[in-house]
CSV table of C-alpha atoms and ligand atoms in Angstrom, one decimal:
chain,number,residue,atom,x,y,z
A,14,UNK,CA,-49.5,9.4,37.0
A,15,UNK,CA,-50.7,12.6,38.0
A,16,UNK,CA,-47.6,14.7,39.9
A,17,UNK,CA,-47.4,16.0,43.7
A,18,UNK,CA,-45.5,18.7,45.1
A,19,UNK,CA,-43.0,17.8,48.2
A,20,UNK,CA,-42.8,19.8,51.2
A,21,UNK,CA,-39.4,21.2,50.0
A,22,UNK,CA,-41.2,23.5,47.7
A,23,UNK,CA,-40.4,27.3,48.8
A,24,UNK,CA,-43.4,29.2,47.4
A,25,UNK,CA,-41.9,30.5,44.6
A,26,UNK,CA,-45.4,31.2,42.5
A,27,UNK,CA,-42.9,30.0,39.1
A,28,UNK,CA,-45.2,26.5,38.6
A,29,UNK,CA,-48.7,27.8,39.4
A,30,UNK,CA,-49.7,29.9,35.9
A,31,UNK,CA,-47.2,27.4,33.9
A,32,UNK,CA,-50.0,24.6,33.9
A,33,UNK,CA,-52.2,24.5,31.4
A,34,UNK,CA,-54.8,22.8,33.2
A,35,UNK,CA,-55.3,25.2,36.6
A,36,UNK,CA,-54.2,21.9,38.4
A,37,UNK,CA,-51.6,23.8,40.8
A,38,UNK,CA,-52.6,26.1,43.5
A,39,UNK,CA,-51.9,27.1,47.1
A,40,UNK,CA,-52.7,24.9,49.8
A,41,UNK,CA,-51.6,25.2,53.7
A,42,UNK,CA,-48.5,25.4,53.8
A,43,UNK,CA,-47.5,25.2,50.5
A,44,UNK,CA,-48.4,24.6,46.6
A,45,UNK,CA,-50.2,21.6,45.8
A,46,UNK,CA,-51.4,19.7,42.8
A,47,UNK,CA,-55.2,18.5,42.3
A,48,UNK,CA,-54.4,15.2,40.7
A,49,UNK,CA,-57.8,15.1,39.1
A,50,UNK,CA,-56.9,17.8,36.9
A,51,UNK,CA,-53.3,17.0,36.3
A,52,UNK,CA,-52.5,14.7,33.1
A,53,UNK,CA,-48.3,15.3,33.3
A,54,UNK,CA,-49.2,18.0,30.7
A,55,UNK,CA,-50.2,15.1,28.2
A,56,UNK,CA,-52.1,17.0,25.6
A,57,UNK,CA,-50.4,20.2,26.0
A,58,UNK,CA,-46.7,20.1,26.5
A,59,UNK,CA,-44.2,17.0,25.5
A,60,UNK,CA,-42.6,17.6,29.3
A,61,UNK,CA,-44.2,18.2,32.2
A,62,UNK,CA,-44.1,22.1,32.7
A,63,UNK,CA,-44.2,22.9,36.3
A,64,UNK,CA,-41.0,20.2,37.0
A,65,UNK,CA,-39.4,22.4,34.1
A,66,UNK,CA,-39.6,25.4,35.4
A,67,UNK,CA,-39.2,24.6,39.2
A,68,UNK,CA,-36.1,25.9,40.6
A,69,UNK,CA,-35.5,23.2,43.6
A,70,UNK,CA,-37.1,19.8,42.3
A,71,UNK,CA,-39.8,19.2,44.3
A,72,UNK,CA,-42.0,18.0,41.8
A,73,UNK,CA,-42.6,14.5,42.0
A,74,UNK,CA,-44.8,11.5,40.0
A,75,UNK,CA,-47.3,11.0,42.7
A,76,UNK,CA,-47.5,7.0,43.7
A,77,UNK,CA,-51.0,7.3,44.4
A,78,UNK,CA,-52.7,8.4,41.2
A,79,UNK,CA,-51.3,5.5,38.6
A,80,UNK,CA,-52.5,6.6,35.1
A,81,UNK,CA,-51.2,5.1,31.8
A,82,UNK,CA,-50.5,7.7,29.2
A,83,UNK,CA,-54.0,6.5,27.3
A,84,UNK,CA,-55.7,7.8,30.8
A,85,UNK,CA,-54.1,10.9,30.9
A,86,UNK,CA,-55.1,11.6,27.6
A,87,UNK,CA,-58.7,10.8,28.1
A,88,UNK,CA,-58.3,13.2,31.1
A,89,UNK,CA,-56.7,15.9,28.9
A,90,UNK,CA,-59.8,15.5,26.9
A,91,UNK,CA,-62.5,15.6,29.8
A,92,UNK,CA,-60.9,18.8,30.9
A,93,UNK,CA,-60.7,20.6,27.8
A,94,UNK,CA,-64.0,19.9,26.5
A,95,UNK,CA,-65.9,22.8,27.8
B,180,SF4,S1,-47.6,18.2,35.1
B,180,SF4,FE1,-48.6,19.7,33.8
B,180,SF4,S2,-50.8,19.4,34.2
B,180,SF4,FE2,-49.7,18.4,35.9
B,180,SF4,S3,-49.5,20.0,37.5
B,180,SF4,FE3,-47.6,20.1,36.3
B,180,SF4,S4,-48.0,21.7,34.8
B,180,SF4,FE4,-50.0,21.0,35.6
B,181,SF4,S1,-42.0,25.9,41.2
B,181,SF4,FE1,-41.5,24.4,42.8
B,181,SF4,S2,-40.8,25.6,44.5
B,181,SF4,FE2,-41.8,27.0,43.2
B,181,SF4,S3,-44.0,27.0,44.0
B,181,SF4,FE3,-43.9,25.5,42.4
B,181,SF4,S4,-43.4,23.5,43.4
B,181,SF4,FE4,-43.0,25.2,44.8
């Protein structure tokens, strides 16, 4: 599963230069996650970083984008290989 960020978030700017893959930036209204570039941090970081660090919870699995952790790992690799 890549992860999506709800409307709750408040545009605090603490997720955005936590994740290691550049997968988090601003969009409208408010942050937003390119699920082609998220793997859950699978490859870098045993937890997912930006639901660590964000203060309100807003950071959800996103139901669209189902990836086993094999998948994200083969993302992880795709997106780190230059
Ligand atoms: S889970 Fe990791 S890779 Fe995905 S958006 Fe959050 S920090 Fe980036
Ligand atoms: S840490 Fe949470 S509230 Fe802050 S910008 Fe990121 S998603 Fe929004």
């Amino acid at each position: 599963m890549a992860l999506l960020i709800t409307d709750e978030c408040i545009n605090c700017d603490v997720c955005e230069p936590e994740c290691p893959n550049d997968a988090i930036s601003m969009g409208a209204e408010y942050y937003e996650i390119a699920a082609s570039r998220c793997t859950e941090c699978v490859g870098h970081h045993d937890e997912p970083q930006c639901k660590v660090v964000c203060p309100v919870e807003c950071i959800l699995v996103n139901p669209d984008v189902v990836e086993t952790r094999q998948e994200l790992f083969i993302k992880f690799e795709r997106l780190t290989r230059g």
